[in-house]
mmCIF file of C-alpha atoms in Angstrom:
data_model
loop_
_atom_site.group_PDB
_atom_site.id
_atom_site.type_symbol
_atom_site.label_atom_id
_atom_site.label_comp_id
_atom_site.label_asym_id
_atom_site.label_seq_id
_atom_site.Cartn_x
_atom_site.Cartn_y
_atom_site.Cartn_z
ATOM 1 C CA UNK A 93 26.855 13.995 1.434
ATOM 2 C CA UNK A 94 26.426 15.223 4.994
ATOM 3 C CA UNK A 95 23.006 16.297 6.220
ATOM 4 C CA UNK A 96 24.649 19.465 7.602
ATOM 5 C CA UNK A 97 25.384 20.645 4.060
ATOM 6 C CA UNK A 98 21.722 20.310 3.122
ATOM 7 C CA UNK A 99 20.519 22.665 5.823
ATOM 8 C CA UNK A 100 17.409 24.147 4.251
ATOM 9 C CA UNK A 101 14.753 25.952 6.220
ATOM 10 C CA UNK A 102 11.991 24.714 3.902
ATOM 11 C CA UNK A 103 10.053 21.704 5.149
ATOM 12 C CA UNK A 104 9.674 18.976 2.488
ATOM 13 C CA UNK A 105 7.372 16.847 4.620
ATOM 14 C CA UNK A 106 3.907 16.899 3.055
ATOM 15 C CA UNK A 107 2.715 13.568 4.433
ATOM 16 C CA UNK A 108 0.911 13.329 7.781
ATOM 17 C CA UNK A 109 1.651 10.052 9.527
ATOM 18 C CA UNK A 110 -1.191 7.639 10.236
ATOM 19 C CA UNK A 111 -0.331 7.160 13.911
ATOM 20 C CA UNK A 112 -3.362 4.939 14.593
ATOM 21 C CA UNK A 113 -2.319 2.628 11.754
ATOM 22 C CA UNK A 114 1.251 2.526 13.035
ATOM 23 C CA UNK A 115 0.110 1.529 16.535
ATOM 24 C CA UNK A 116 -2.429 -1.058 15.369
ATOM 25 C CA UNK A 117 0.003 -2.548 12.854
ATOM 26 C CA UNK A 118 2.382 -3.134 15.759
ATOM 27 C CA UNK A 119 -0.387 -4.847 17.771
ATOM 28 C CA UNK A 120 -1.349 -7.008 14.783
ATOM 29 C CA UNK A 121 2.304 -7.948 14.250
ATOM 30 C CA UNK A 122 2.744 -8.961 17.913
ATOM 31 C CA UNK A 123 -0.441 -11.077 17.849
ATOM 32 C CA UNK A 124 0.590 -12.749 14.575
ATOM 33 C CA UNK A 125 4.134 -13.490 15.761
ATOM 34 C CA UNK A 126 2.810 -14.909 19.059
ATOM 35 C CA UNK A 127 0.443 -17.218 17.173
ATOM 36 C CA UNK A 128 3.204 -18.187 14.753
ATOM 37 C CA UNK A 129 5.585 -19.153 17.574
ATOM 38 C CA UNK A 130 2.848 -21.095 19.393
ATOM 39 C CA UNK A 131 1.989 -23.062 16.243
ATOM 40 C CA UNK A 132 5.624 -23.856 15.420
ATOM 41 C CA UNK A 133 6.386 -24.991 18.974
ATOM 42 C CA UNK A 134 3.102 -26.929 19.130
ATOM 43 C CA UNK A 135 3.811 -28.554 15.772
ATOM 44 C CA UNK A 136 7.226 -29.738 16.926
ATOM 45 C CA UNK A 137 5.995 -30.862 20.356
ATOM 46 C CA UNK A 138 2.901 -32.695 19.065
ATOM 47 C CA UNK A 139 4.609 -33.886 15.882
ATOM 48 C CA UNK A 140 1.919 -32.201 13.758
ATOM 49 C CA UNK A 141 2.985 -31.206 10.234
ATOM 50 C CA UNK A 142 -0.323 -29.362 9.703
ATOM 51 C CA UNK A 143 0.306 -27.172 12.744
ATOM 52 C CA UNK A 144 3.947 -26.625 11.788
ATOM 53 C CA UNK A 145 3.079 -25.734 8.192
ATOM 54 C CA UNK A 146 0.437 -23.213 9.285
ATOM 55 C CA UNK A 147 2.955 -21.629 11.663
ATOM 56 C CA UNK A 148 5.519 -21.109 8.912
ATOM 57 C CA UNK A 149 2.791 -19.853 6.575
ATOM 58 C CA UNK A 150 1.809 -17.280 9.187
ATOM 59 C CA UNK A 151 5.462 -16.142 9.369
ATOM 60 C CA UNK A 152 5.142 -14.618 5.873
ATOM 61 C CA UNK A 153 2.285 -12.423 7.076
ATOM 62 C CA UNK A 154 4.171 -11.512 10.257
ATOM 63 C CA UNK A 155 7.034 -10.393 8.008
ATOM 64 C CA UNK A 156 4.657 -8.257 5.920
ATOM 65 C CA UNK A 157 3.222 -6.599 9.044
ATOM 66 C CA UNK A 158 6.757 -5.981 10.291
ATOM 67 C CA UNK A 159 7.647 -4.374 6.961
ATOM 68 C CA UNK A 160 4.607 -2.086 7.150
ATOM 69 C CA UNK A 161 5.464 -1.045 10.717
ATOM 70 C CA UNK A 162 9.114 -0.465 9.765
ATOM 71 C CA UNK A 163 7.997 1.775 6.873
ATOM 72 C CA UNK A 164 5.916 3.922 9.268
ATOM 73 C CA UNK A 165 8.919 4.272 11.593
ATOM 74 C CA UNK A 166 11.384 5.197 8.837
ATOM 75 C CA UNK A 167 8.952 7.573 7.143
ATOM 76 C CA UNK A 168 8.466 9.441 10.415
ATOM 77 C CA UNK A 169 12.168 9.350 11.376
ATOM 78 C CA UNK A 170 13.366 10.959 8.131
ATOM 79 C CA UNK A 171 10.404 13.258 7.494
ATOM 80 C CA UNK A 172 12.532 16.373 8.122
ATOM 81 C CA UNK A 173 15.637 15.088 6.316
ATOM 82 C CA UNK A 174 16.454 17.514 3.469
ATOM 83 C CA UNK A 175 17.880 14.694 1.328
ATOM 84 C CA UNK A 176 14.319 13.590 0.553
ATOM 85 C CA UNK A 177 13.275 16.290 -1.895
ATOM 86 C CA UNK A 178 9.572 15.435 -1.788
ATOM 87 C CA UNK A 179 9.309 13.900 1.674
ATOM 88 C CA UNK A 180 9.327 10.279 2.819
ATOM 89 C CA UNK A 181 5.865 9.189 1.645
ATOM 90 C CA UNK A 182 7.307 6.775 -0.900
ATOM 91 C CA UNK A 183 8.968 4.744 1.866
ATOM 92 C CA UNK A 184 5.473 3.550 2.754
ATOM 93 C CA UNK A 185 4.598 2.971 -0.918
ATOM 94 C CA UNK A 186 7.779 0.940 -1.390
ATOM 95 C CA UNK A 187 6.754 -1.237 1.568
ATOM 96 C CA UNK A 188 3.313 -1.665 -0.013
ATOM 97 C CA UNK A 189 4.860 -2.708 -3.337
ATOM 98 C CA UNK A 190 7.181 -5.199 -1.603
ATOM 99 C CA UNK A 191 4.249 -6.690 0.321
ATOM 100 C CA UNK A 192 2.329 -7.084 -2.933
ATOM 101 C CA UNK A 193 5.279 -8.964 -4.444
ATOM 102 C CA UNK A 194 5.361 -11.303 -1.444
ATOM 103 C CA UNK A 195 1.609 -11.902 -1.902
ATOM 104 C CA UNK A 196 2.325 -13.021 -5.465
ATOM 105 C CA UNK A 197 4.903 -15.505 -4.160
ATOM 106 C CA UNK A 198 2.436 -16.821 -1.561
ATOM 107 C CA UNK A 199 -0.275 -17.227 -4.228
ATOM 108 C CA UNK A 200 1.986 -19.218 -6.553
ATOM 109 C CA UNK A 201 3.147 -21.405 -3.664
ATOM 110 C CA UNK A 202 -0.503 -22.068 -2.761
ATOM 111 C CA UNK A 203 -1.227 -23.113 -6.358
ATOM 112 C CA UNK A 204 1.904 -25.293 -6.495
ATOM 113 C CA UNK A 205 1.104 -27.162 -3.269
ATOM 114 C CA UNK A 206 -2.569 -27.527 -4.228
ATOM 115 C CA UNK A 207 -1.619 -29.106 -7.562
ATOM 116 C CA UNK A 208 0.758 -31.470 -5.746
ATOM 117 C CA UNK A 209 -2.136 -32.512 -3.468
ATOM 118 C CA UNK A 210 -4.283 -33.221 -6.528
ATOM 119 C CA UNK A 211 -1.541 -35.386 -8.049
ATOM 120 C CA UNK A 212 -0.452 -37.075 -4.812
ATOM 121 C CA UNK A 213 -3.360 -36.976 -2.334
ATOM 122 C CA UNK A 214 -2.440 -37.539 1.305
ATOM 123 C CA UNK A 215 -4.500 -38.530 4.317
ATOM 124 C CA UNK A 216 -5.670 -35.507 6.320
ATOM 125 C CA UNK A 217 -6.127 -35.325 10.092
ATOM 126 C CA UNK A 218 -9.400 -33.448 9.666
ATOM 127 C CA UNK A 219 -10.287 -32.650 13.295
ATOM 128 C CA UNK A 220 -6.822 -31.328 14.152
ATOM 129 C CA UNK A 221 -6.607 -29.354 10.889
ATOM 130 C CA UNK A 222 -10.060 -27.784 11.422
ATOM 131 C CA UNK A 223 -9.098 -26.710 14.960
ATOM 132 C CA UNK A 224 -5.907 -25.085 13.638
ATOM 133 C CA UNK A 225 -7.845 -23.300 10.891
ATOM 134 C CA UNK A 226 -10.437 -21.970 13.378
ATOM 135 C CA UNK A 227 -7.746 -20.638 15.756
ATOM 136 C CA UNK A 228 -5.883 -19.076 12.814
ATOM 137 C CA UNK A 229 -9.107 -17.481 11.565
ATOM 138 C CA UNK A 230 -9.836 -15.942 14.984
ATOM 139 C CA UNK A 231 -6.332 -14.460 15.156
ATOM 140 C CA UNK A 232 -6.600 -13.059 11.640
ATOM 141 C CA UNK A 233 -10.038 -11.560 12.276
ATOM 142 C CA UNK A 234 -8.675 -9.744 15.336
ATOM 143 C CA UNK A 235 -5.749 -8.403 13.286
ATOM 144 C CA UNK A 236 -8.052 -7.461 10.396
ATOM 145 C CA UNK A 237 -10.312 -5.554 12.801
ATOM 146 C CA UNK A 238 -7.308 -3.640 14.176
ATOM 147 C CA UNK A 239 -6.088 -2.680 10.716
ATOM 148 C CA UNK A 240 -9.560 -1.922 9.385
ATOM 149 C CA UNK A 241 -10.297 0.414 12.287
ATOM 150 C CA UNK A 242 -7.037 2.230 11.487
ATOM 151 C CA UNK A 243 -8.159 2.569 7.872
ATOM 152 C CA UNK A 244 -11.592 3.935 8.839
ATOM 153 C CA UNK A 245 -9.989 6.393 11.271
ATOM 154 C CA UNK A 246 -7.668 7.839 8.633
ATOM 155 C CA UNK A 247 -9.663 7.180 5.466
ATOM 156 C CA UNK A 248 -10.498 9.829 2.907
ATOM 157 C CA UNK A 249 -13.046 8.684 0.326
ATOM 158 C CA UNK A 250 -10.597 9.630 -2.466
ATOM 159 C CA UNK A 251 -7.359 8.186 -1.091
ATOM 160 C CA UNK A 252 -5.942 5.111 0.635
ATOM 161 C CA UNK A 253 -3.013 4.445 2.931
ATOM 162 C CA UNK A 254 -1.424 1.818 0.662
ATOM 163 C CA UNK A 255 1.065 0.683 3.301
ATOM 164 C CA UNK A 256 -1.836 -0.088 5.652
ATOM 165 C CA UNK A 257 -3.833 -1.586 2.781
ATOM 166 C CA UNK A 258 -0.983 -4.011 1.984
ATOM 167 C CA UNK A 259 -0.798 -5.179 5.607
ATOM 168 C CA UNK A 260 -4.587 -5.496 5.716
ATOM 169 C CA UNK A 261 -4.673 -7.593 2.533
ATOM 170 C CA UNK A 262 -2.016 -9.942 3.963
ATOM 171 C CA UNK A 263 -4.168 -10.543 7.043
ATOM 172 C CA UNK A 264 -7.315 -10.788 4.935
ATOM 173 C CA UNK A 265 -5.759 -13.394 2.620
ATOM 174 C CA UNK A 266 -4.772 -15.494 5.620
ATOM 175 C CA UNK A 267 -8.324 -15.230 6.995
ATOM 176 C CA UNK A 268 -9.718 -16.158 3.595
ATOM 177 C CA UNK A 269 -7.521 -19.255 3.325
ATOM 178 C CA UNK A 270 -8.619 -20.255 6.836
ATOM 179 C CA UNK A 271 -12.317 -19.922 5.879
ATOM 180 C CA UNK A 272 -11.826 -21.897 2.662
ATOM 181 C CA UNK A 273 -9.849 -24.521 4.586
ATOM 182 C CA UNK A 274 -12.621 -24.869 7.212
ATOM 183 C CA UNK A 275 -15.239 -25.343 4.468
ATOM 184 C CA UNK A 276 -13.106 -27.862 2.567
ATOM 185 C CA UNK A 277 -12.068 -29.788 5.681
ATOM 186 C CA UNK A 278 -15.633 -29.820 6.991
ATOM 187 C CA UNK A 279 -16.967 -31.369 3.779
ATOM 188 C CA UNK A 280 -14.006 -33.736 3.743
ATOM 189 C CA UNK A 281 -14.714 -34.873 7.308
ATOM 190 C CA UNK A 282 -18.467 -35.317 6.763
ATOM 191 C CA UNK A 283 -18.615 -36.567 3.178
ATOM 192 C CA UNK A 284 -15.071 -37.719 2.361
ATOM 193 C CA UNK A 285 -14.653 -35.010 -0.313
ATOM 194 C CA UNK A 286 -10.854 -34.913 -0.154
ATOM 195 C CA UNK A 287 -10.575 -33.064 -3.489
ATOM 196 C CA UNK A 288 -12.089 -29.917 -1.947
ATOM 197 C CA UNK A 289 -8.959 -29.163 0.105
ATOM 198 C CA UNK A 290 -6.635 -28.546 -2.905
ATOM 199 C CA UNK A 291 -9.505 -27.033 -4.920
ATOM 200 C CA UNK A 292 -10.150 -24.400 -2.235
ATOM 201 C CA UNK A 293 -6.396 -23.789 -2.147
ATOM 202 C CA UNK A 294 -6.418 -22.890 -5.849
ATOM 203 C CA UNK A 295 -9.540 -20.697 -5.523
ATOM 204 C CA UNK A 296 -7.954 -18.854 -2.589
ATOM 205 C CA UNK A 297 -4.690 -18.417 -4.529
ATOM 206 C CA UNK A 298 -6.537 -16.864 -7.484
ATOM 207 C CA UNK A 299 -8.194 -14.309 -5.178
ATOM 208 C CA UNK A 300 -4.811 -13.522 -3.600
ATOM 209 C CA UNK A 301 -3.351 -13.011 -7.100
ATOM 210 C CA UNK A 302 -6.133 -10.563 -8.007
ATOM 211 C CA UNK A 303 -5.596 -8.535 -4.803
ATOM 212 C CA UNK A 304 -1.807 -8.585 -5.207
ATOM 213 C CA UNK A 305 -1.914 -7.409 -8.831
ATOM 214 C CA UNK A 306 -4.303 -4.588 -7.890
ATOM 215 C CA UNK A 307 -1.987 -3.479 -5.088
ATOM 216 C CA UNK A 308 1.056 -3.695 -7.392
ATOM 217 C CA UNK A 309 -0.662 -1.445 -9.937
ATOM 218 C CA UNK A 310 -1.625 1.142 -7.314
ATOM 219 C CA UNK A 311 1.742 1.311 -5.568
ATOM 220 C CA UNK A 312 3.784 0.912 -8.780
ATOM 221 C CA UNK A 313 1.959 3.839 -10.366
ATOM 222 C CA UNK A 314 2.978 6.098 -7.471
ATOM 223 C CA UNK A 315 6.584 4.838 -7.418
ATOM 224 C CA UNK A 316 6.908 5.570 -11.154
ATOM 225 C CA UNK A 317 5.164 8.973 -10.830
ATOM 226 C CA UNK A 318 2.497 7.927 -13.353
ATOM 227 C CA UNK A 319 0.025 10.528 -12.103
ATOM 228 C CA UNK A 320 -0.870 12.416 -15.270
ATOM 229 C CA UNK A 321 -4.293 10.780 -15.618
ATOM 230 C CA UNK A 322 -5.430 11.978 -12.187
ATOM 231 C CA UNK A 323 -8.468 14.351 -12.068
ATOM 232 C CA UNK A 324 -6.300 17.066 -10.526
ATOM 233 C CA UNK A 325 -4.421 17.404 -13.856
ATOM 234 C CA UNK A 326 -7.463 18.667 -15.762
ATOM 235 C CA UNK A 327 -8.297 20.943 -12.834
ATOM 236 C CA UNK A 328 -4.828 22.541 -13.017
ATOM 237 C CA UNK A 329 -5.148 22.992 -16.792
ATOM 238 C CA UNK A 330 -8.587 24.619 -16.402
ATOM 239 C CA UNK A 331 -7.272 27.066 -13.790
ATOM 240 C CA UNK A 332 -4.396 28.130 -16.047
ATOM 241 C CA UNK A 333 -6.669 28.602 -19.067
ATOM 242 C CA UNK A 334 -9.122 30.690 -17.065
ATOM 243 C CA UNK A 335 -6.313 32.754 -15.568
ATOM 244 C CA UNK A 336 -5.052 34.037 -18.923
ATOM 245 C CA UNK A 337 -6.207 33.007 -22.386
ATOM 246 C CA UNK A 338 -2.792 33.592 -24.006
ATOM 247 C CA UNK A 339 -0.959 31.219 -21.657
ATOM 248 C CA UNK A 340 0.557 28.176 -23.333
ATOM 249 C CA UNK A 341 1.388 25.194 -21.106
ATOM 250 C CA UNK A 342 4.875 24.118 -22.146
ATOM 251 C CA UNK A 343 5.317 21.409 -19.497
ATOM 252 C CA UNK A 344 3.367 20.027 -16.533
ATOM 253 C CA UNK A 345 4.422 17.500 -13.884
ATOM 254 C CA UNK A 346 2.498 16.156 -10.892
ATOM 255 C CA UNK A 347 4.304 14.148 -8.222
ATOM 256 C CA UNK A 348 2.356 12.419 -5.456
ATOM 257 C CA UNK A 349 3.940 13.302 -2.102
ATOM 258 C CA UNK A 350 1.233 12.061 0.306
ATOM 259 C CA UNK A 351 -1.986 10.039 0.250
ATOM 260 C CA UNK A 352 -3.892 13.085 -0.991
ATOM 261 C CA UNK A 353 -1.185 15.661 -1.821
ATOM 262 C CA UNK A 354 0.754 16.577 -4.957
ATOM 263 C CA UNK A 355 3.747 18.644 -5.966
ATOM 264 C CA UNK A 356 3.035 20.595 -9.142
ATOM 265 C CA UNK A 357 5.793 21.761 -11.527
ATOM 266 C CA UNK A 358 4.653 23.929 -14.444
ATOM 267 C CA UNK A 359 6.441 25.631 -17.340
ATOM 268 C CA UNK A 360 4.448 28.295 -19.194
ATOM 269 C CA UNK A 361 4.841 30.419 -22.324
ATOM 270 C CA UNK A 362 3.297 33.879 -22.441
ATOM 271 C CA UNK A 363 3.616 36.948 -24.626
ATOM 272 C CA UNK A 364 2.883 39.361 -21.766
ATOM 273 C CA UNK A 365 4.513 39.290 -18.301
ATOM 274 C CA UNK A 366 2.782 37.166 -15.667
ATOM 275 C CA UNK A 367 2.954 37.460 -11.899
ATOM 276 C CA UNK A 368 4.011 33.972 -10.771
ATOM 277 C CA UNK A 369 2.629 34.585 -7.279
ATOM 278 C CA UNK A 370 -0.865 35.191 -8.679
ATOM 279 C CA UNK A 371 -0.741 31.849 -10.523
ATOM 280 C CA UNK A 372 0.434 30.085 -7.370
ATOM 281 C CA UNK A 373 -2.363 31.732 -5.396
ATOM 282 C CA UNK A 374 -4.977 30.435 -7.873
ATOM 283 C CA UNK A 375 -3.516 26.922 -7.876
ATOM 284 C CA UNK A 376 -3.236 26.876 -4.081
ATOM 285 C CA UNK A 377 -7.033 27.004 -3.853
ATOM 286 C CA UNK A 378 -6.804 23.252 -4.471
ATOM 287 C CA UNK A 379 -5.724 21.767 -1.147
ATOM 288 C CA UNK A 380 -4.200 18.750 -2.935
ATOM 289 C CA UNK A 381 -1.442 20.995 -4.322
ATOM 290 C CA UNK A 382 1.038 21.544 -1.494
ATOM 291 C CA UNK A 383 4.220 22.477 -3.357
ATOM 292 C CA UNK A 384 3.884 24.531 -6.530
ATOM 293 C CA UNK A 385 6.761 25.470 -8.838
ATOM 294 C CA UNK A 386 6.025 27.778 -11.791
ATOM 295 C CA UNK A 387 8.423 28.757 -14.588
ATOM 296 C CA UNK A 388 7.578 31.463 -17.148
ATOM 297 C CA UNK A 389 9.193 31.632 -20.585
ATOM 298 C CA UNK A 390 8.555 34.555 -22.943
ATOM 299 C CA UNK A 391 6.571 33.521 -26.001
ATOM 300 C CA UNK A 392 8.120 34.570 -29.300
ATOM 301 C CA UNK A 393 5.907 36.537 -31.648
ATOM 302 C CA UNK A 394 6.172 35.484 -35.279
ATOM 303 C CA UNK A 395 6.190 38.335 -37.784
#
C-alpha cells in the first residue's frame, strides 16, 4: 500500500530518539571495527591464532553495535510514517532482542570451546595472549564508557533504552571475558595453572547467559505487548473507579510505544451517559499515557 494513501495528519511518533546514544554507538562501533581489523591483520601477519581468534570474536560485538546503530537510524527515518500505527519504537526493541539472541550464541560457543580446552589442553603463548587481552580490555572500556555516558544522559530511573542496553551488554561481556582471561593467563604464566583458562571461560559464559536471558525477557515482553502487570494499569483502573462508581471496565489494553510511554485502549459499560473527553482528560494527567482511546457501551439494566 502506498504511503500517499495513508496520509493522516495525526502524528503516531511517541518515542523521542536518544541522539547521544546514537552518536556514541557509532563511535563505539568504529573503534571496535578498527580494533577487529587490526587484530585480524596482525594475526595473519604474525601467524598468531590467539590474535586472529580474538579479532573474529570482536566481530560479533561490532555486528551488535552496528545493529543497534541501524535500529536508531531506521526508527528515526520512519518515525512519521503512517504505516506504523504506534510509532517505530519497537524497531529498537527488535534490535535489542536480536542482540540478546546473539549473546546466547556467544555464551554457548564460549562454553563449547572451554570444554574442548579441558578435554584437549593446548600450549598457550601466555605473554602474547595477555597483551592481546589487555589491549582488548582497553578498547572495550572506552566503548563501555561511551555507551554508559549515553545511558546516564538519557536515563529515567523507571525506564531503560533497551537498544542501548543491548549494545552496552555486548561491550561489557567482551570486557568481562578480557578481565577473566587476564586473571587466568596471569596465574597460568606464574604458577602453571593451565586449567584456569577454560574455567574462566565457562564462568564468563554463565554470566553472559544470565545477562542475555534478562535482556530477552525485557525486550520480548515489550514485543509481545505483555504490559498488563505494569504499575500504570492499576493507576488507570483507580482513575476510572474514582471518576464514576457505576463504570464497569469491559476491556483494557496498554501498549508500550516508547521507553516511558503507553497507548491506552479502554472499553467501558455504563448505565448513564459519559463524556469521553472528561475521561480522557483525567487519564491524561498521567504523562505516561500519550494516546488514549475510550469506547463506551450502554449497560443493560436487568428487570
